[in-house]
Short mmCIF file of C-alpha atoms and ligand atoms in Angstrom, two decimals:
data_model
loop_
_atom_site.label_atom_id
_atom_site.label_comp_id
_atom_site.label_asym_id
_atom_site.label_seq_id
_atom_site.Cartn_x
_atom_site.Cartn_y
_atom_site.Cartn_z
CA MET A 30 -68.10 65.37 -23.32
CA GLU A 31 -69.41 61.86 -23.70
CA MET A 32 -72.03 60.22 -21.55
CA HIS A 33 -71.45 56.52 -21.91
CA THR A 34 -67.74 56.17 -21.30
CA GLU A 35 -66.09 56.83 -17.97
CA HIS A 36 -63.37 59.39 -17.56
CA ILE A 37 -59.98 57.77 -17.60
CA GLU A 38 -57.85 59.71 -15.13
CA ASP A 39 -56.96 56.45 -13.41
CA LEU A 40 -55.28 55.28 -16.59
CA ALA A 41 -53.45 58.51 -17.37
CA GLU A 42 -50.09 57.62 -15.81
CA GLY A 43 -50.05 54.15 -17.30
CA TYR A 44 -50.91 55.60 -20.70
CA ALA A 45 -48.30 58.33 -20.50
CA LEU A 46 -45.65 55.74 -19.62
CA ASP A 47 -46.94 53.29 -22.25
CA ALA A 48 -47.45 50.79 -19.45
CA LEU A 49 -51.09 49.81 -20.04
CA GLU A 50 -52.43 46.55 -21.34
CA PRO A 51 -53.67 46.80 -24.95
CA GLY A 52 -57.35 46.87 -23.98
CA GLU A 53 -56.81 49.71 -21.53
CA ARG A 54 -54.90 51.70 -24.10
CA VAL A 55 -57.74 51.45 -26.58
CA ARG A 56 -60.14 52.65 -23.89
CA VAL A 57 -57.98 55.72 -23.27
CA GLU A 58 -57.64 56.56 -26.91
CA GLU A 59 -61.32 56.23 -27.59
CA HIS A 60 -62.10 58.41 -24.62
CA ILE A 61 -59.64 61.24 -25.22
CA ALA A 62 -60.85 61.46 -28.77
CA ILE A 63 -64.17 62.72 -27.38
CA CYS A 64 -63.35 64.19 -23.95
CA ARG A 65 -61.42 67.42 -23.95
CA LEU A 66 -61.07 67.41 -20.18
CA CYS A 67 -59.31 64.05 -20.11
CA LYS A 68 -57.25 64.91 -23.17
CA GLN A 69 -55.94 67.98 -21.43
CA HIS A 70 -55.21 66.07 -18.25
CA MET A 71 -53.51 63.37 -20.28
CA GLN A 72 -51.26 65.86 -22.03
CA GLY A 73 -50.07 67.24 -18.72
CA VAL A 74 -49.26 63.78 -17.39
CA HIS A 75 -47.63 62.82 -20.67
CA ASP A 76 -45.42 65.90 -20.73
CA THR A 77 -44.20 65.22 -17.20
CA ALA A 78 -43.62 61.53 -17.86
CA GLN A 79 -41.63 62.22 -21.01
CA LEU A 80 -39.16 64.38 -19.11
CA LEU A 81 -37.91 61.10 -17.65
CA ALA A 82 -35.98 60.84 -20.91
CA PHE A 83 -33.55 63.37 -19.47
CA ALA A 84 -32.59 60.80 -16.86
CA ALA A 85 -30.79 58.81 -19.55
CA ALA A 86 -27.18 59.85 -20.01
CA PRO A 87 -26.92 61.97 -23.17
CA ILE A 88 -24.52 60.50 -25.71
CA ALA A 89 -23.75 61.96 -29.10
CA PRO A 90 -24.75 59.54 -31.87
CA PRO A 91 -22.20 58.94 -34.65
CA ASP A 92 -22.19 61.43 -37.52
CA ARG A 93 -23.56 58.87 -39.93
CA CYS A 94 -26.93 59.06 -38.18
CA LYS A 95 -27.19 62.74 -38.92
CA LEU A 96 -25.99 62.33 -42.49
CA ARG A 97 -28.60 59.69 -43.15
CA VAL A 98 -31.42 61.64 -41.61
CA MET A 99 -30.49 64.88 -43.36
CA GLU A 100 -30.15 63.06 -46.65
CA LYS A 101 -33.54 61.46 -46.25
CA VAL A 102 -35.06 64.82 -45.42
CA ALA A 103 -33.35 66.57 -48.32
CA ARG A 104 -34.42 63.86 -50.70
CA GLU A 105 -38.00 63.89 -49.52
CA GLN A 106 -38.13 67.65 -49.74
CA PHE A 107 -36.55 67.68 -53.15
CA LEU A 108 -38.89 65.08 -54.52
CA SER A 109 -42.02 66.59 -53.04
CA THR A 110 -41.40 70.29 -53.68
CA PRO A 111 -42.49 71.66 -57.03
CA THR A 112 -39.64 74.20 -57.00
CA ARG A 113 -38.13 74.88 -60.40
CA ARG A 114 -40.38 72.46 -62.13
CA GLN A 115 -41.16 75.19 -64.60
CA ARG A 116 -37.68 75.03 -65.93
CA THR A 117 -36.73 71.41 -65.56
CA GLY A 118 -40.02 69.67 -64.98
CA ARG A 119 -39.50 66.47 -66.88
CA MET A 120 -36.00 66.26 -65.59
CA LEU A 121 -37.14 66.40 -62.00
CA SER A 122 -39.76 63.73 -62.41
CA ALA A 123 -37.19 61.57 -64.12
CA TRP A 124 -34.93 62.21 -61.16
CA ALA A 125 -37.64 61.10 -58.82
CA THR A 126 -37.84 57.77 -60.57
CA PHE A 127 -34.09 57.40 -60.74
CA ALA A 128 -33.58 58.39 -57.16
CA THR A 129 -36.09 55.82 -56.01
CA ILE A 130 -34.49 53.10 -58.07
CA ALA A 131 -31.03 54.13 -56.99
CA LEU A 132 -32.10 54.07 -53.37
CA ILE A 133 -33.26 50.51 -53.73
CA ALA A 134 -30.09 49.54 -55.54
CA MET A 135 -27.80 51.13 -52.98
CA GLY A 136 -25.81 48.79 -50.87
CA ALA A 137 -25.80 46.11 -53.54
CA TRP A 138 -22.33 47.09 -54.72
CA THR A 139 -19.47 45.40 -53.00
CA ILE A 140 -16.93 45.12 -55.79
CA SER A 141 -13.62 46.31 -54.49
CA LEU A 142 -11.29 48.73 -56.13
CA GLN A 143 -8.75 45.95 -56.44
CA ARG A 144 -11.10 43.84 -58.50
CA GLU A 145 -11.82 46.87 -60.60
CA VAL A 146 -8.11 47.34 -61.24
CA ALA A 147 -7.64 43.72 -62.16
CA ALA A 148 -10.51 43.81 -64.58
CA MET A 149 -9.16 46.86 -66.30
CA GLN A 150 -5.49 46.16 -66.18
CA ASP A 151 -4.98 45.61 -69.87
CA GLN A 152 -7.16 48.40 -71.04
CA GLN A 153 -5.90 51.65 -72.37
CA VAL A 154 -7.60 54.33 -70.38
CA ARG A 155 -7.61 58.03 -71.03
CA ALA A 156 -8.18 60.53 -68.28
CA GLN A 157 -9.99 63.78 -68.75
CA GLY A 158 -7.59 66.34 -70.13
CA GLU A 159 -4.44 64.48 -69.28
CA GLN A 160 -2.61 61.30 -70.07
CA ALA A 161 -2.81 59.18 -67.00
CA THR A 162 -3.52 55.53 -66.62
CA LEU A 163 -6.48 54.28 -64.72
CA GLN A 164 -4.09 52.43 -62.48
CA ALA A 165 -2.46 55.67 -61.47
CA GLN A 166 -5.82 57.22 -60.76
CA ILE A 167 -6.99 54.21 -58.87
CA ALA A 168 -3.80 54.38 -56.83
CA HIS A 169 -4.60 57.98 -56.09
CA PHE A 170 -8.08 56.99 -54.98
CA ALA A 171 -6.95 53.85 -53.21
CA SER A 172 -7.93 55.35 -49.90
CA THR A 173 -11.42 56.33 -51.00
CA GLU A 174 -14.02 55.49 -48.48
CA THR A 175 -17.03 55.43 -50.68
CA VAL A 176 -17.95 53.73 -53.91
CA ARG A 177 -21.28 54.64 -55.47
CA SER A 178 -22.90 53.04 -58.43
CA LEU A 179 -24.92 54.92 -61.01
CA ARG A 180 -27.97 53.59 -62.79
CA ALA A 181 -27.90 53.57 -66.55
CA GLU A 182 -30.97 54.73 -68.44
CA GLY A 183 -32.09 55.44 -71.98
CA ILE A 184 -29.46 54.95 -74.65
CA ALA A 185 -26.94 54.06 -71.96
CA THR A 186 -28.83 50.98 -70.82
CA GLY A 187 -26.23 48.27 -70.43
CA ALA A 188 -23.53 50.69 -69.31
CA THR A 189 -22.12 50.56 -65.80
CA ALA A 190 -20.63 53.40 -63.79
CA LYS A 191 -19.17 53.99 -60.38
CA THR A 192 -17.91 56.95 -58.45
CA TYR A 193 -14.94 56.69 -56.11
CA MET A 194 -14.87 59.44 -53.55
CA THR A 195 -13.76 60.37 -50.07
CA PRO A 196 -16.10 62.49 -47.99
CA GLY A 197 -14.60 65.90 -47.39
CA LYS A 198 -12.53 65.94 -50.59
CA ASN A 199 -13.24 68.10 -53.60
CA GLU A 200 -12.51 65.40 -56.11
CA ALA A 201 -13.72 62.06 -57.23
CA LEU A 202 -13.17 59.55 -59.97
CA LEU A 203 -15.98 58.40 -62.23
CA VAL A 204 -15.38 55.14 -64.06
CA VAL A 205 -17.85 54.24 -66.79
CA ARG A 206 -18.04 51.24 -69.02
CA ASN A 207 -19.83 50.60 -72.27
CA LEU A 208 -21.32 54.03 -72.81
CA PRO A 209 -22.37 54.29 -76.45
CA ARG A 210 -20.53 56.66 -78.76
CA LEU A 211 -22.38 59.86 -79.47
CA GLU A 212 -23.03 61.61 -82.73
CA PRO A 213 -20.52 64.34 -83.64
CA GLY A 214 -21.04 67.59 -81.77
CA LYS A 215 -22.44 65.81 -78.72
CA ALA A 216 -20.69 64.84 -75.48
CA TYR A 217 -21.39 63.41 -72.08
CA GLN A 218 -21.35 65.80 -69.14
CA VAL A 219 -21.07 64.97 -65.45
CA TRP A 220 -23.10 66.84 -62.82
CA VAL A 221 -23.33 66.75 -59.09
CA ALA A 222 -26.51 68.05 -57.56
CA ARG A 223 -28.42 68.73 -54.43
CA PRO A 224 -31.81 70.35 -54.01
CA GLY A 225 -31.70 73.69 -55.80
CA LEU A 226 -28.28 73.20 -57.37
CA HIS A 227 -26.88 71.51 -60.46
CA GLN A 228 -23.12 71.80 -60.56
CA PRO A 229 -21.71 71.21 -64.07
CA LEU A 230 -18.48 69.19 -64.12
CA SER A 231 -16.36 67.48 -66.75
CA VAL A 232 -17.39 66.93 -70.34
CA PHE A 233 -16.17 63.75 -72.00
CA THR A 234 -16.70 61.53 -75.01
CA ALA A 235 -16.85 57.79 -74.84
CA ASN A 236 -14.24 56.59 -77.25
CA GLN A 237 -13.06 53.69 -75.14
CA SER A 238 -15.09 50.88 -73.66
CA THR A 239 -13.86 52.07 -70.29
CA GLU A 240 -13.56 55.75 -69.52
CA SER A 241 -12.33 57.31 -66.33
CA VAL A 242 -13.20 60.90 -65.61
CA MET A 243 -11.55 62.98 -62.94
CA LEU A 244 -14.06 65.19 -61.18
CA ARG A 245 -13.10 68.35 -59.34
CA THR A 246 -15.89 69.99 -57.39
CA PRO A 247 -16.14 73.47 -55.85
CA GLU A 248 -17.30 71.93 -52.59
CA PRO A 249 -16.54 68.56 -50.98
CA MET A 250 -18.18 65.63 -52.72
CA ASP A 251 -20.28 64.68 -49.73
CA THR A 252 -22.04 68.04 -49.75
CA TYR A 253 -23.84 66.90 -52.91
CA ARG A 254 -26.66 64.41 -52.96
CA TRP A 255 -26.66 63.07 -56.47
CA ILE A 256 -24.36 62.52 -59.40
CA MET A 257 -25.52 62.21 -62.95
CA VAL A 258 -24.37 62.17 -66.54
CA THR A 259 -26.33 63.84 -69.32
CA ILE A 260 -25.89 64.26 -73.04
CA GLU A 261 -25.04 67.84 -74.00
CA ASP A 262 -23.52 69.81 -76.84
CA ALA A 263 -19.80 69.11 -77.11
CA GLN A 264 -18.80 72.34 -75.34
CA GLY A 265 -20.88 71.47 -72.29
CA ALA A 266 -23.80 73.25 -70.63
CA GLN A 267 -24.61 75.28 -67.54
CA GLN A 268 -28.00 73.62 -66.97
CA PRO A 269 -28.50 69.91 -67.61
CA SER A 270 -30.52 68.79 -70.58
CA GLN A 271 -33.28 66.28 -70.09
CA GLU A 272 -31.22 63.47 -71.54
CA THR A 273 -29.94 61.82 -68.38
CA VAL A 274 -28.10 58.59 -69.05
CA LEU A 275 -26.57 57.85 -65.64
CA PHE A 276 -27.86 58.75 -62.21
CA GLY A 277 -26.83 57.85 -58.69
CA ASP A 278 -26.91 58.88 -55.05
CA LEU A 279 -23.85 60.22 -53.32
CA MET B 17 -25.32 78.20 -55.21
CA ALA B 18 -26.31 76.88 -51.85
CA GLN B 19 -28.81 78.64 -49.70
CA VAL B 20 -27.23 77.93 -46.33
CA GLN B 21 -27.85 80.64 -43.81
CA GLN B 22 -26.45 80.15 -40.36
CA ARG B 23 -28.63 81.60 -37.71
CA PRO B 24 -27.64 82.17 -34.10
CA ALA B 25 -29.13 78.82 -33.17
CA ASP B 26 -29.30 79.27 -29.43
CA ALA B 27 -31.34 82.42 -29.75
CA VAL B 28 -34.25 80.47 -31.17
CA SER B 29 -36.55 78.38 -28.98
CA ASP B 30 -37.26 74.73 -29.69
CA GLU B 31 -40.88 75.62 -30.30
CA GLN B 32 -40.01 78.28 -32.86
CA LEU B 33 -37.71 75.78 -34.55
CA ILE B 34 -40.29 73.03 -34.82
CA GLU B 35 -42.75 75.51 -36.26
CA ALA B 36 -40.14 76.38 -38.87
CA VAL B 37 -39.64 72.69 -39.54
CA ALA B 38 -43.37 72.40 -40.18
CA ARG B 39 -42.85 74.98 -42.93
CA GLY B 40 -40.09 72.83 -44.44
CA ASP B 41 -37.04 74.53 -42.91
CA ARG B 42 -34.26 71.96 -42.98
CA HIS B 43 -31.81 74.16 -41.11
CA ALA B 44 -34.23 74.48 -38.23
CA PHE B 45 -34.55 70.71 -38.30
CA GLU B 46 -30.79 70.32 -38.21
CA THR B 47 -30.56 72.63 -35.21
CA LEU B 48 -33.13 70.55 -33.35
CA TYR B 49 -31.22 67.42 -34.30
CA ASP B 50 -28.03 68.91 -32.94
CA ARG B 51 -29.74 69.91 -29.71
CA TYR B 52 -31.61 66.71 -29.02
CA SER B 53 -29.95 63.78 -30.77
CA PRO B 54 -27.71 63.02 -27.74
CA ALA B 55 -30.75 62.82 -25.45
CA VAL B 56 -32.61 60.62 -27.93
CA PHE B 57 -29.57 58.41 -28.45
CA GLY B 58 -29.11 58.17 -24.69
CA LEU B 59 -32.74 57.16 -24.25
CA ALA B 60 -32.49 54.61 -27.05
CA LEU B 61 -29.30 53.12 -25.63
CA LYS B 62 -30.77 52.88 -22.19
CA THR B 63 -33.93 51.14 -23.35
CA LEU B 64 -32.66 49.12 -26.31
CA ARG B 65 -29.13 48.51 -25.04
CA GLU B 66 -27.59 47.89 -28.43
CA ARG B 67 -25.67 50.57 -30.24
CA GLU B 68 -26.73 49.61 -33.71
CA VAL B 69 -30.37 49.40 -32.77
CA ALA B 70 -30.12 52.72 -30.94
CA GLU B 71 -28.60 54.37 -34.02
CA GLU B 72 -31.54 53.13 -36.05
CA ALA B 73 -33.83 54.57 -33.42
CA VAL B 74 -32.26 58.04 -33.64
CA GLN B 75 -32.71 58.09 -37.40
CA GLU B 76 -36.26 56.87 -37.30
CA VAL B 77 -37.27 59.19 -34.47
CA PHE B 78 -35.95 62.30 -36.21
CA TRP B 79 -37.47 61.18 -39.47
CA ARG B 80 -40.81 61.03 -37.66
CA VAL B 81 -40.16 64.47 -36.21
CA TRP B 82 -39.70 65.80 -39.73
CA GLN B 83 -42.83 64.09 -40.95
CA ARG B 84 -45.01 65.03 -37.99
CA ALA B 85 -43.82 68.59 -37.45
CA LYS B 86 -47.06 69.92 -38.91
CA SER B 87 -49.04 68.16 -36.19
CA PHE B 88 -47.10 69.89 -33.40
CA GLU B 89 -49.67 71.93 -31.50
CA ALA B 90 -48.80 75.54 -30.77
CA GLY B 91 -48.59 76.23 -27.06
CA ARG B 92 -47.09 72.85 -26.17
CA LYS B 93 -43.46 72.19 -25.32
CA PHE B 94 -41.18 70.58 -27.86
CA ALA B 95 -39.06 68.34 -25.62
CA PRO B 96 -41.90 66.16 -24.24
CA TRP B 97 -43.40 65.92 -27.71
CA LEU B 98 -40.10 64.71 -29.12
CA PHE B 99 -39.49 62.32 -26.25
CA GLY B 100 -43.01 60.98 -26.66
CA ILE B 101 -42.13 60.01 -30.23
CA ALA B 102 -38.76 58.62 -29.16
CA HIS B 103 -40.11 56.68 -26.20
CA ASN B 104 -42.95 55.25 -28.22
CA TYR B 105 -40.52 54.03 -30.87
CA CYS B 106 -38.06 52.57 -28.36
CA ILE B 107 -40.68 50.74 -26.31
CA ASP B 108 -42.33 49.30 -29.40
CA GLU B 109 -38.94 48.14 -30.61
CA LEU B 110 -38.05 46.76 -27.18
CA ARG B 111 -41.28 44.77 -27.00
CA ARG B 112 -40.86 43.53 -30.53
CA ARG B 113 -37.38 42.31 -29.70
CA ARG B 114 -38.48 40.90 -26.40
CA ALA B 115 -41.13 38.85 -28.17
CA ARG B 116 -38.23 37.02 -29.77
CA PRO B 117 -36.02 34.92 -27.54
CA GLN B 118 -33.45 37.49 -26.46
CA PRO B 119 -32.01 38.63 -23.21
CA VAL B 120 -34.56 40.89 -21.58
CA TYR B 121 -33.92 44.34 -20.31
CA GLU B 122 -33.44 43.63 -16.66
CA ASP B 123 -30.87 41.40 -15.07
CA ASP B 124 -29.97 40.80 -11.50
CA GLU B 125 -26.47 42.15 -11.69
CA HIS B 126 -27.57 45.43 -13.19
CA PRO B 127 -30.97 46.19 -11.78
CA VAL B 128 -32.80 48.96 -13.55
CA LEU B 129 -33.11 51.06 -10.47
CA SER B 130 -29.46 51.38 -9.62
CA SER B 131 -28.45 52.01 -13.20
CA ILE B 132 -30.68 55.01 -13.61
CA ALA B 133 -30.15 57.52 -10.87
CA GLU B 134 -26.48 58.05 -11.63
CA PRO B 135 -26.26 61.20 -13.68
CA SER B 136 -22.74 60.80 -14.89
CA ASP B 137 -22.27 57.14 -15.75
CA VAL B 138 -21.32 57.36 -19.40
CA ALA B 139 -22.67 60.75 -20.35
CA ASP B 140 -20.58 63.06 -22.42
CA ALA B 141 -19.90 65.79 -19.89
CA ALA B 142 -20.24 68.48 -22.53
CA LEU B 143 -23.75 67.31 -23.23
CA GLU B 144 -25.01 67.54 -19.67
CA SER B 145 -27.85 70.01 -19.72
CA GLU B 146 -29.57 72.12 -17.15
CA GLN B 147 -32.82 70.33 -17.93
CA ARG B 148 -31.17 67.01 -17.20
CA ARG B 149 -29.74 68.26 -13.93
CA ILE B 150 -33.20 69.41 -12.83
CA VAL B 151 -34.92 66.15 -13.79
CA ILE B 152 -32.27 64.00 -12.10
CA GLY B 153 -32.55 66.15 -9.02
CA ALA B 154 -36.33 65.83 -9.00
CA LEU B 155 -36.17 62.06 -9.44
CA GLN B 156 -33.86 61.79 -6.48
CA GLN B 157 -36.47 63.46 -4.31
CA LEU B 158 -39.01 60.72 -5.03
CA PRO B 159 -39.45 57.79 -2.65
CA ALA B 160 -37.47 54.86 -4.01
CA GLU B 161 -40.48 52.68 -4.75
CA GLN B 162 -42.16 55.43 -6.80
CA ARG B 163 -39.01 56.04 -8.79
CA GLN B 164 -38.61 52.33 -9.32
CA ALA B 165 -42.13 51.97 -10.71
CA LEU B 166 -41.62 54.87 -13.09
CA GLU B 167 -38.25 53.65 -14.28
CA LEU B 168 -39.32 50.04 -14.81
CA ALA B 169 -42.10 51.32 -17.03
CA TYR B 170 -40.29 54.11 -18.83
CA PHE B 171 -36.91 52.51 -19.49
CA GLY B 172 -37.76 48.85 -18.97
CA GLY B 173 -40.87 48.83 -21.13
CA LEU B 174 -42.80 46.88 -18.50
CA THR B 175 -46.55 47.30 -18.15
CA GLN B 176 -48.15 48.08 -14.82
CA GLN B 177 -49.28 44.46 -14.57
CA GLU B 178 -45.80 43.17 -15.31
CA ILE B 179 -44.30 45.46 -12.71
CA ALA B 180 -46.86 44.33 -10.13
CA ALA B 181 -46.07 40.70 -10.88
CA ARG B 182 -42.35 41.35 -10.79
CA LEU B 183 -42.38 43.14 -7.49
CA GLY B 184 -45.10 41.01 -5.95
CA ASN B 185 -47.28 44.04 -5.25
CA PRO B 186 -50.97 44.49 -6.02
CA LEU B 187 -51.66 46.24 -9.32
CA GLY B 188 -53.40 49.08 -7.49
CA THR B 189 -50.24 49.74 -5.49
CA ILE B 190 -48.17 50.09 -8.64
CA LYS B 191 -50.73 52.44 -10.21
CA THR B 192 -50.73 54.55 -7.08
CA ARG B 193 -46.94 54.75 -7.00
CA MET B 194 -46.87 55.89 -10.59
CA ARG B 195 -49.56 58.48 -10.02
CA LEU B 196 -47.95 59.87 -6.90
CA GLY B 197 -44.52 59.73 -8.50
CA LEU B 198 -45.55 61.69 -11.55
CA GLN B 199 -47.59 64.15 -9.52
CA LYS B 200 -44.66 64.85 -7.27
CA LEU B 201 -42.29 65.08 -10.22
CA ARG B 202 -44.58 67.56 -11.88
CA GLY B 203 -44.75 69.65 -8.74
CA ILE B 204 -41.00 69.71 -8.33
CA LEU B 205 -40.36 70.47 -11.99
CA GLN B 206 -42.92 73.25 -12.09
CA GLY B 207 -41.26 74.83 -9.09
CA GLN B 208 -37.83 74.44 -10.68
CA TYR B 209 -38.75 75.80 -14.06
CA ALA B 210 -40.68 78.64 -12.48
CA ALA B 211 -37.53 79.53 -10.59
CA GLU B 212 -35.43 79.63 -13.77
ZN1 ZN C 16 -63.05 62.32 -19.75
#
């Protein structure tokens, strides 16, 4: 207990309700830092006062609030936990950088699908494993709700890439431009990931200036947090190499 | 693959959950979000009065819960701790916004007092909780002027001095109403919870 400051019971209610003037609040905080008696009293008053929150009508917030919070939490946990660093250490730290950059870049993309179609109309586009035009694929994805850009890194600097997806669906379309050609025996591979999981997806080569890659995922696209493209051996891999060339948030 | 394990959520207390959150358990965090986000959103809407701003508040409040879970002291109750974080955020935001030229919280057509004691105004009926019923019931037992003082402070973000000026009462009177109001509330709630 402290001799030269008065106990502050008379300020407890005002403090608990955040209804004090700034000077009074400082007095309380200085005092409870040194007086266990008042701190205890204050906690009791605070806990009663805060139950007033129940007087507000409870209303479910929209789902996007939860998605954003859970994503932020997952990201923070992923970036701060040393799990699996043994195996993919450099990869993870690279991801940390990419994820940060991608976070900053998010929201800057407003180009519509229509504009995308117009820009690509004359280009011959080859789909993964099947002959289909980009237009047809775009038509298929015309109702997509979400477009995500990927950041290009390393040898892919200068390339652009976007993912078209609809939350809840197990498919997406990745459209990449200006990826450099790879040496024989090498290919690009797409991955979706969340903390603790790298899901290998399509393998493709970049023979055209614009490539579109159909992605089919075991679980809905919005259950993953990130999408990335790495350079792998032509037959593809089960764990990503450290050569990430594109990375983005989902 | 994924490590999702569904637990029987309702079997676990809030306090056990927040302790799990402190150890980095995201599923425990999600359960707490599911339990309390409607109350936090309701509080944010009532104080901030704008949907978009209230959505921001929910996200920021739960983010702080995640970050501060380690500082949760064993032996305390989760709900008042959470609401302390939520209320603090909302009142700060309210005062920040009020410092700009914007319509203030109170208006004559919708006085704070009358808008608060109605349990069912826009609440999602499925979200009505036993805790809420008890608190509303306890509030209704308070003398009107005590309830008014508490509500102007808690939901209106007014300081004791502002309330005194507003109501034309001496500051000491307002402080006394708040003290008596909270004391009585505490007494009623202790009796209620003890009876559970
Ligand atoms: Zn003291």
